[in-house]
mmCIF file of C-alpha atoms in Angstrom:
data_model
loop_
_atom_site.group_PDB
_atom_site.id
_atom_site.type_symbol
_atom_site.label_atom_id
_atom_site.label_comp_id
_atom_site.label_asym_id
_atom_site.label_seq_id
_atom_site.Cartn_x
_atom_site.Cartn_y
_atom_site.Cartn_z
ATOM 1 C CA MET A 1 0.000 0.000 0.000
ATOM 2 C CA SER A 2 1.276 3.456 -0.895
ATOM 3 C CA THR A 3 2.280 5.643 2.027
ATOM 4 C CA ASP A 4 -0.085 8.327 0.696
ATOM 5 C CA SER A 5 -3.144 6.117 0.310
ATOM 6 C CA THR A 6 -5.779 5.460 2.928
ATOM 7 C CA TYR A 7 -8.032 2.504 3.601
ATOM 8 C CA LYS A 8 -11.604 2.937 4.836
ATOM 9 C CA ILE A 9 -13.547 0.486 6.982
ATOM 10 C CA ARG A 10 -17.212 1.286 7.566
ATOM 11 C CA ALA A 11 -18.859 -0.167 10.669
ATOM 12 C CA LEU A 12 -22.520 -0.727 11.435
ATOM 13 C CA GLY A 13 -23.622 -1.047 15.020
ATOM 14 C CA ASP A 14 -26.467 -3.087 16.446
ATOM 15 C CA VAL A 15 -29.127 -3.086 13.717
ATOM 16 C CA HIS A 16 -32.049 -4.512 15.749
ATOM 17 C CA GLY A 17 -34.234 -4.892 12.682
ATOM 18 C CA GLN A 18 -33.506 -1.442 11.260
ATOM 19 C CA TRP A 19 -32.343 -2.506 7.847
ATOM 20 C CA GLY A 20 -33.725 -2.034 4.375
ATOM 21 C CA ASP A 21 -33.039 -1.359 0.729
ATOM 22 C CA ASP A 22 -31.754 2.147 1.473
ATOM 23 C CA ASP A 23 -29.064 0.715 3.764
ATOM 24 C CA ALA A 24 -27.947 -1.787 1.154
ATOM 25 C CA ARG A 25 -27.785 0.942 -1.466
ATOM 26 C CA LEU A 26 -25.808 3.253 0.831
ATOM 27 C CA LEU A 27 -23.232 0.521 1.413
ATOM 28 C CA GLU A 28 -22.991 -0.468 -2.237
ATOM 29 C CA SER A 29 -22.505 3.153 -3.333
ATOM 30 C CA GLY A 30 -20.198 4.149 -0.467
ATOM 31 C CA ASP A 31 -16.503 4.887 -0.800
ATOM 32 C CA GLN A 32 -15.456 2.423 1.920
ATOM 33 C CA ASP A 33 -13.054 -0.409 1.087
ATOM 34 C CA PHE A 34 -14.547 -2.836 3.589
ATOM 35 C CA THR A 35 -17.642 -3.050 5.790
ATOM 36 C CA VAL A 36 -18.136 -4.712 9.186
ATOM 37 C CA PHE A 37 -21.280 -5.481 11.176
ATOM 38 C CA VAL A 38 -21.023 -6.033 14.935
ATOM 39 C CA GLY A 39 -24.225 -8.037 15.230
ATOM 40 C CA ASP A 40 -27.726 -7.969 16.673
ATOM 41 C CA LEU A 41 -29.160 -7.739 13.184
ATOM 42 C CA GLY A 42 -32.519 -8.973 14.501
ATOM 43 C CA ASP A 43 -34.059 -11.385 16.983
ATOM 44 C CA GLU A 44 -32.775 -14.539 15.299
ATOM 45 C CA ASN A 45 -34.179 -13.135 12.046
ATOM 46 C CA ALA A 46 -32.668 -15.146 9.193
ATOM 47 C CA GLU A 47 -34.338 -12.938 6.578
ATOM 48 C CA ILE A 48 -32.426 -9.840 7.686
ATOM 49 C CA VAL A 49 -29.195 -11.826 7.844
ATOM 50 C CA GLU A 50 -29.799 -13.050 4.296
ATOM 51 C CA ASP A 51 -30.418 -9.482 3.137
ATOM 52 C CA VAL A 52 -27.157 -8.326 4.715
ATOM 53 C CA ALA A 53 -25.281 -11.281 3.231
ATOM 54 C CA SER A 54 -26.518 -10.348 -0.249
ATOM 55 C CA VAL A 55 -25.131 -6.780 -0.188
ATOM 56 C CA ASP A 56 -22.690 -6.301 -3.038
ATOM 57 C CA CYS A 57 -19.633 -5.138 -1.105
ATOM 58 C CA GLU A 58 -16.728 -6.667 0.801
ATOM 59 C CA LEU A 59 -17.943 -7.338 4.325
ATOM 60 C CA ALA A 60 -17.574 -9.345 7.513
ATOM 61 C CA VAL A 61 -20.133 -9.958 10.251
ATOM 62 C CA ILE A 62 -20.013 -11.111 13.848
ATOM 63 C CA LEU A 63 -23.466 -12.115 15.055
ATOM 64 C CA GLY A 64 -24.756 -10.926 18.421
ATOM 65 C CA ASN A 65 -26.801 -12.373 21.271
ATOM 66 C CA HIS A 66 -30.088 -11.316 19.660
ATOM 67 C CA ASP A 67 -29.112 -13.211 16.510
ATOM 68 C CA ALA A 68 -29.128 -16.402 18.623
ATOM 69 C CA TRP A 69 -31.990 -15.401 20.917
ATOM 70 C CA ARG A 70 -33.939 -18.661 20.769
ATOM 71 C CA SER A 71 -30.846 -20.817 20.401
ATOM 72 C CA PHE A 72 -29.655 -19.778 23.854
ATOM 73 C CA ARG A 73 -32.963 -20.884 25.353
ATOM 74 C CA GLU A 74 -32.747 -24.221 23.573
ATOM 75 C CA ASN A 75 -29.023 -24.662 24.335
ATOM 76 C CA GLY A 76 -28.270 -25.424 20.720
ATOM 77 C CA ALA A 77 -28.476 -23.857 17.292
ATOM 78 C CA THR A 78 -32.028 -23.566 15.961
ATOM 79 C CA PRO A 79 -32.803 -23.996 12.256
ATOM 80 C CA ALA A 80 -33.102 -20.204 11.997
ATOM 81 C CA LEU A 81 -29.601 -19.666 13.366
ATOM 82 C CA ARG A 82 -28.150 -22.341 11.093
ATOM 83 C CA ARG A 83 -29.898 -20.669 8.177
ATOM 84 C CA SER A 84 -28.257 -17.365 9.159
ATOM 85 C CA LEU A 85 -24.834 -18.956 9.408
ATOM 86 C CA ASP A 86 -25.296 -20.668 6.054
ATOM 87 C CA ALA A 87 -26.291 -17.373 4.440
ATOM 88 C CA LEU A 88 -23.180 -15.592 5.707
ATOM 89 C CA GLY A 89 -20.759 -18.448 5.095
ATOM 90 C CA GLU A 90 -17.156 -17.243 5.399
ATOM 91 C CA ASP A 91 -18.375 -13.688 5.936
ATOM 92 C CA HIS A 92 -19.349 -14.684 9.482
ATOM 93 C CA LEU A 93 -15.945 -14.106 11.037
ATOM 94 C CA ALA A 94 -16.393 -15.921 14.358
ATOM 95 C CA TYR A 95 -12.991 -17.297 15.443
ATOM 96 C CA ASP A 96 -11.659 -16.646 11.952
ATOM 97 C CA VAL A 97 -9.416 -14.251 10.032
ATOM 98 C CA ARG A 98 -9.812 -12.022 6.998
ATOM 99 C CA ASP A 99 -6.627 -10.479 5.661
ATOM 100 C CA LEU A 100 -6.906 -6.971 4.222
ATOM 101 C CA PRO A 101 -3.775 -6.690 2.049
ATOM 102 C CA ASP A 102 -4.485 -3.148 0.831
ATOM 103 C CA ALA A 103 -4.501 -2.000 4.446
ATOM 104 C CA GLY A 104 -1.719 -4.223 5.772
ATOM 105 C CA LEU A 105 -4.163 -5.397 8.436
ATOM 106 C CA SER A 106 -5.755 -8.685 9.424
ATOM 107 C CA LEU A 107 -9.316 -8.691 10.743
ATOM 108 C CA ILE A 108 -9.891 -11.244 13.521
ATOM 109 C CA GLY A 109 -13.312 -12.417 14.627
ATOM 110 C CA ALA A 110 -13.923 -12.839 18.352
ATOM 111 C CA ARG A 111 -16.692 -14.866 20.042
ATOM 112 C CA PRO A 112 -20.127 -14.383 18.485
ATOM 113 C CA PHE A 113 -23.463 -14.081 20.317
ATOM 114 C CA SER A 114 -21.957 -12.467 23.427
ATOM 115 C CA TRP A 115 -24.325 -11.224 26.133
ATOM 116 C CA GLY A 116 -21.486 -9.657 28.120
ATOM 117 C CA GLY A 117 -20.780 -10.496 31.714
ATOM 118 C CA ARG A 118 -18.916 -13.342 33.352
ATOM 119 C CA ASP A 119 -19.884 -16.464 31.438
ATOM 120 C CA LEU A 120 -20.851 -17.842 28.035
ATOM 121 C CA ARG A 121 -24.562 -18.222 28.881
ATOM 122 C CA SER A 122 -24.844 -21.464 26.874
ATOM 123 C CA PRO A 123 -21.747 -23.665 26.720
ATOM 124 C CA ASP A 124 -23.895 -26.201 24.864
ATOM 125 C CA LEU A 125 -24.520 -23.757 22.020
ATOM 126 C CA TYR A 126 -20.834 -22.902 21.692
ATOM 127 C CA SER A 127 -19.889 -26.563 21.908
ATOM 128 C CA ASP A 128 -22.424 -27.368 19.203
ATOM 129 C CA LEU A 129 -21.085 -24.752 16.784
ATOM 130 C CA TYR A 130 -17.434 -24.163 17.735
ATOM 131 C CA GLY A 131 -16.275 -26.966 20.015
ATOM 132 C CA ILE A 132 -15.627 -24.754 23.052
ATOM 133 C CA ARG A 133 -17.291 -24.675 26.459
ATOM 134 C CA THR A 134 -15.278 -22.219 28.591
ATOM 135 C CA PRO A 135 -14.037 -18.622 28.363
ATOM 136 C CA GLU A 136 -10.478 -19.977 28.421
ATOM 137 C CA GLU A 137 -11.144 -22.149 25.370
ATOM 138 C CA SER A 138 -12.775 -19.207 23.643
ATOM 139 C CA ALA A 139 -9.763 -16.949 24.269
ATOM 140 C CA ALA A 140 -7.458 -19.627 22.893
ATOM 141 C CA LYS A 141 -9.621 -19.939 19.785
ATOM 142 C CA ILE A 142 -9.382 -16.184 19.122
ATOM 143 C CA VAL A 143 -5.590 -16.406 19.424
ATOM 144 C CA GLU A 144 -5.506 -19.412 17.103
ATOM 145 C CA ALA A 145 -7.353 -17.383 14.478
ATOM 146 C CA ALA A 146 -4.806 -14.573 14.768
ATOM 147 C CA GLU A 147 -1.951 -17.010 14.370
ATOM 148 C CA ARG A 148 -3.315 -17.776 10.890
ATOM 149 C CA ALA A 149 -3.212 -14.087 9.949
ATOM 150 C CA LYS A 150 -0.915 -12.762 7.264
ATOM 151 C CA PHE A 151 -0.231 -9.521 9.123
ATOM 152 C CA GLU A 152 0.860 -8.693 12.673
ATOM 153 C CA ASP A 153 -1.297 -5.553 12.762
ATOM 154 C CA LEU A 154 -4.762 -6.645 13.827
ATOM 155 C CA VAL A 155 -8.289 -5.293 14.051
ATOM 156 C CA ILE A 156 -10.602 -7.351 16.274
ATOM 157 C CA LEU A 157 -14.274 -7.613 15.305
ATOM 158 C CA ALA A 158 -16.537 -8.525 18.223
ATOM 159 C CA HIS A 159 -20.130 -8.153 19.338
ATOM 160 C CA ASN A 160 -19.219 -7.106 22.882
ATOM 161 C CA GLY A 161 -15.973 -5.474 23.929
ATOM 162 C CA PRO A 162 -13.322 -6.722 26.359
ATOM 163 C CA LYS A 163 -13.320 -6.547 30.109
ATOM 164 C CA GLY A 164 -10.973 -4.004 31.643
ATOM 165 C CA LEU A 165 -12.172 -0.638 30.297
ATOM 166 C CA GLY A 166 -14.208 0.640 33.195
ATOM 167 C CA LYS A 167 -16.905 -0.185 35.752
ATOM 168 C CA LYS A 168 -19.092 2.924 35.616
ATOM 169 C CA PRO A 169 -22.442 2.667 33.804
ATOM 170 C CA ALA A 170 -21.284 5.240 31.238
ATOM 171 C CA ASP A 171 -17.980 3.499 30.506
ATOM 172 C CA ILE A 172 -17.600 2.008 27.078
ATOM 173 C CA TRP A 173 -18.754 -1.479 28.177
ATOM 174 C CA GLY A 174 -20.014 -0.597 31.649
ATOM 175 C CA LYS A 175 -23.183 -2.192 33.040
ATOM 176 C CA ASP A 176 -26.048 0.320 32.991
ATOM 177 C CA PHE A 177 -28.996 -1.964 33.796
ATOM 178 C CA GLY A 178 -30.414 -4.088 36.605
ATOM 179 C CA LYS A 179 -31.101 -3.332 40.244
ATOM 180 C CA SER A 180 -27.467 -2.373 40.820
ATOM 181 C CA PRO A 181 -26.064 -0.579 37.768
ATOM 182 C CA GLY A 182 -22.325 -0.401 37.534
ATOM 183 C CA GLY A 183 -19.669 -2.995 36.916
ATOM 184 C CA ASP A 184 -17.556 -4.089 33.995
ATOM 185 C CA TRP A 185 -19.727 -5.910 31.439
ATOM 186 C CA GLY A 186 -16.876 -6.634 29.022
ATOM 187 C CA ASP A 187 -15.888 -10.134 27.922
ATOM 188 C CA GLN A 188 -13.127 -11.832 29.899
ATOM 189 C CA ASP A 189 -12.219 -14.152 27.028
ATOM 190 C CA LEU A 190 -11.611 -11.216 24.715
ATOM 191 C CA ALA A 191 -9.507 -9.421 27.344
ATOM 192 C CA ASP A 192 -7.418 -12.571 27.832
ATOM 193 C CA ALA A 193 -7.029 -12.995 24.084
ATOM 194 C CA LEU A 194 -5.835 -9.405 23.676
ATOM 195 C CA SER A 195 -3.181 -9.923 26.369
ATOM 196 C CA ALA A 196 -2.023 -13.155 24.745
ATOM 197 C CA LEU A 197 -1.849 -11.542 21.305
ATOM 198 C CA ARG A 198 0.306 -8.720 22.587
ATOM 199 C CA GLU A 199 2.610 -11.202 24.322
ATOM 200 C CA ARG A 200 3.043 -12.945 20.957
ATOM 201 C CA GLY A 201 4.125 -9.727 19.288
ATOM 202 C CA PHE A 202 0.886 -8.809 17.514
ATOM 203 C CA ARG A 203 -0.119 -5.161 17.389
ATOM 204 C CA VAL A 204 -3.818 -4.866 18.136
ATOM 205 C CA ARG A 205 -4.651 -1.606 16.414
ATOM 206 C CA ALA A 206 -8.360 -1.548 17.190
ATOM 207 C CA VAL A 207 -11.310 -3.441 18.602
ATOM 208 C CA ILE A 208 -14.641 -2.713 16.876
ATOM 209 C CA ALA A 209 -17.695 -3.927 18.792
ATOM 210 C CA GLY A 210 -21.110 -2.860 20.036
ATOM 211 C CA HIS A 211 -23.757 -4.504 22.269
ATOM 212 C CA MET A 212 -23.875 -1.776 24.944
ATOM 213 C CA HIS A 213 -26.042 0.971 23.483
ATOM 214 C CA ASP A 214 -25.136 4.639 23.147
ATOM 215 C CA ARG A 215 -27.833 5.847 25.566
ATOM 216 C CA LEU A 216 -27.914 4.419 29.074
ATOM 217 C CA MET A 217 -30.779 2.721 30.831
ATOM 218 C CA THR A 218 -29.485 4.122 34.136
ATOM 219 C CA PRO A 219 -29.359 7.073 34.353
ATOM 220 C CA ARG A 220 -31.911 6.889 31.527
ATOM 221 C CA GLY A 221 -30.856 8.625 28.340
ATOM 222 C CA ALA A 222 -27.374 9.626 29.505
ATOM 223 C CA PRO A 223 -24.633 9.203 26.880
ATOM 224 C CA ARG A 224 -22.115 6.391 26.902
ATOM 225 C CA ASP A 225 -18.386 6.972 26.369
ATOM 226 C CA ARG A 226 -17.996 4.920 23.182
ATOM 227 C CA PHE A 227 -14.506 5.686 21.904
ATOM 228 C CA VAL A 228 -11.390 5.221 24.017
ATOM 229 C CA ARG A 229 -7.729 4.495 23.491
ATOM 230 C CA ARG A 230 -5.596 2.370 25.806
ATOM 231 C CA GLY A 231 -2.012 1.184 25.362
ATOM 232 C CA GLY A 232 -1.890 1.764 21.633
ATOM 233 C CA THR A 233 -5.273 0.132 20.926
ATOM 234 C CA SER A 234 -8.382 2.056 19.900
ATOM 235 C CA PHE A 235 -11.687 0.696 21.191
ATOM 236 C CA LEU A 236 -14.832 1.584 19.238
ATOM 237 C CA ASN A 237 -18.356 0.859 20.436
ATOM 238 C CA VAL A 238 -20.489 1.533 17.355
ATOM 239 C CA ALA A 239 -23.865 0.535 18.863
ATOM 240 C CA VAL A 240 -26.138 3.518 18.231
ATOM 241 C CA VAL A 241 -29.746 2.412 18.788
ATOM 242 C CA PRO A 242 -31.966 3.124 16.998
ATOM 243 C CA ARG A 243 -29.579 3.511 14.069
ATOM 244 C CA ILE A 244 -32.274 4.960 11.815
ATOM 245 C CA ARG A 245 -33.847 8.172 13.065
ATOM 246 C CA LYS A 246 -36.053 10.910 11.677
ATOM 247 C CA ALA A 247 -34.674 14.348 10.865
ATOM 248 C CA LYS A 248 -36.775 17.425 11.556
ATOM 249 C CA ASP A 249 -37.655 17.596 7.877
ATOM 250 C CA GLY A 250 -38.933 14.021 7.923
ATOM 251 C CA ARG A 251 -35.997 12.357 6.195
ATOM 252 C CA SER A 252 -34.759 9.018 7.518
ATOM 253 C CA LEU A 253 -31.170 9.255 8.719
ATOM 254 C CA HIS A 254 -28.953 6.162 8.784
ATOM 255 C CA HIS A 255 -26.015 5.826 11.181
ATOM 256 C CA PHE A 256 -22.582 4.547 10.149
ATOM 257 C CA VAL A 257 -19.093 4.786 11.653
ATOM 258 C CA ASP A 258 -16.288 5.316 9.148
ATOM 259 C CA THR A 259 -12.698 4.560 10.093
ATOM 260 C CA GLU A 260 -9.742 5.688 8.026
ATOM 261 C CA TRP A 261 -6.361 3.968 8.068
ATOM 262 C CA ARG A 262 -2.928 4.852 6.779
ATOM 263 C CA ASN A 263 0.112 2.564 7.097
ATOM 264 C CA THR A 264 -1.818 0.268 9.510
ATOM 265 C CA THR A 265 -2.597 3.232 11.783
ATOM 266 C CA LEU A 266 -6.104 4.433 12.565
ATOM 267 C CA ILE A 267 -5.982 8.126 11.698
ATOM 268 C CA ARG A 268 -9.649 9.150 11.737
ATOM 269 C CA VAL A 269 -13.047 8.057 13.027
ATOM 270 C CA ARG A 270 -16.235 9.740 11.882
ATOM 271 C CA GLU A 271 -19.825 9.089 12.866
ATOM 272 C CA LEU A 272 -22.079 9.791 9.903
ATOM 273 C CA TRP A 273 -25.829 10.258 9.599
ATOM 274 C CA LEU A 274 -26.733 9.806 5.943
ATOM 275 C CA ASP A 275 -30.056 10.342 4.226
ATOM 276 C CA ALA A 276 -31.374 7.821 1.732
ATOM 277 C CA GLU A 277 -29.517 9.573 -1.103
ATOM 278 C CA GLY A 278 -26.171 9.332 0.676
ATOM 279 C CA SER A 279 -25.892 12.987 1.673
ATOM 280 C CA VAL A 280 -24.166 13.618 4.996
ATOM 281 C CA VAL A 281 -26.703 15.335 7.240
ATOM 282 C CA ARG A 282 -24.601 15.157 10.407
ATOM 283 C CA ARG A 283 -20.955 14.310 10.997
ATOM 284 C CA VAL A 284 -19.244 13.839 14.368
ATOM 285 C CA GLU A 285 -15.517 13.163 14.743
ATOM 286 C CA PRO A 286 -14.731 11.809 18.242
ATOM 287 C CA GLU A 287 -11.519 13.188 19.702
ATOM 288 C CA PHE A 288 -9.794 10.186 21.219
ATOM 289 C CA LEU A 289 -6.940 9.266 18.872
#
């Protein structure tokens, strides 16, 4: 890659059913080089997953807890979840790698379907699909995926972020719900995998995830701190819910997060609200890099 060129990765946060033809068109006509989805496309809605899988652009997806909503209750993959996984094929990046040669980066998929918190919720589901039953096995599987990567500069794609970035409700993956809000709701397996990757000499440039929404449940409506940088790694929580909102003039505005890279370094992050024609109605550039 030329030292003057940049590489753009567009990220979509938790969709929660807010997806349609306008979104597909905006992605297909966008200037991004690659697109990532952090999950919760719908409540185990295979139709939405199939629509996303059919978008004509380079993409990778990590499915969220809502995408396996019934499977967790049944402790095994339902036909709907298997249909979703079949539709995505290799584009579902769980415990896998996608090299991005034009960026000099490798994209690594973390554990799918994460609820956050201390455990896996359904070891039987993970055993059924991925042959793991514990957070320790999950962390090892993330590391194994990275060891297959072409590049040492990594971007991690996850549904939920790692443990270790704060315990306040407004922290990037802080717990904002329940009778006692507060506490770190990040994933221990992802935190352990990040430590192991660094010990092996990998440079984790960024973690892109979602799950914990931009507005808190407690205190209701307060904003979450969604972009932080620690020890050379940028952490992006792109879960803006709802991601389609109405402008004052009645237009539907669609939320995307664009990241710009140069020489494996994240140089810019922009939150964009686009109308159906692709015009930028609102742009926010978080100051955390």
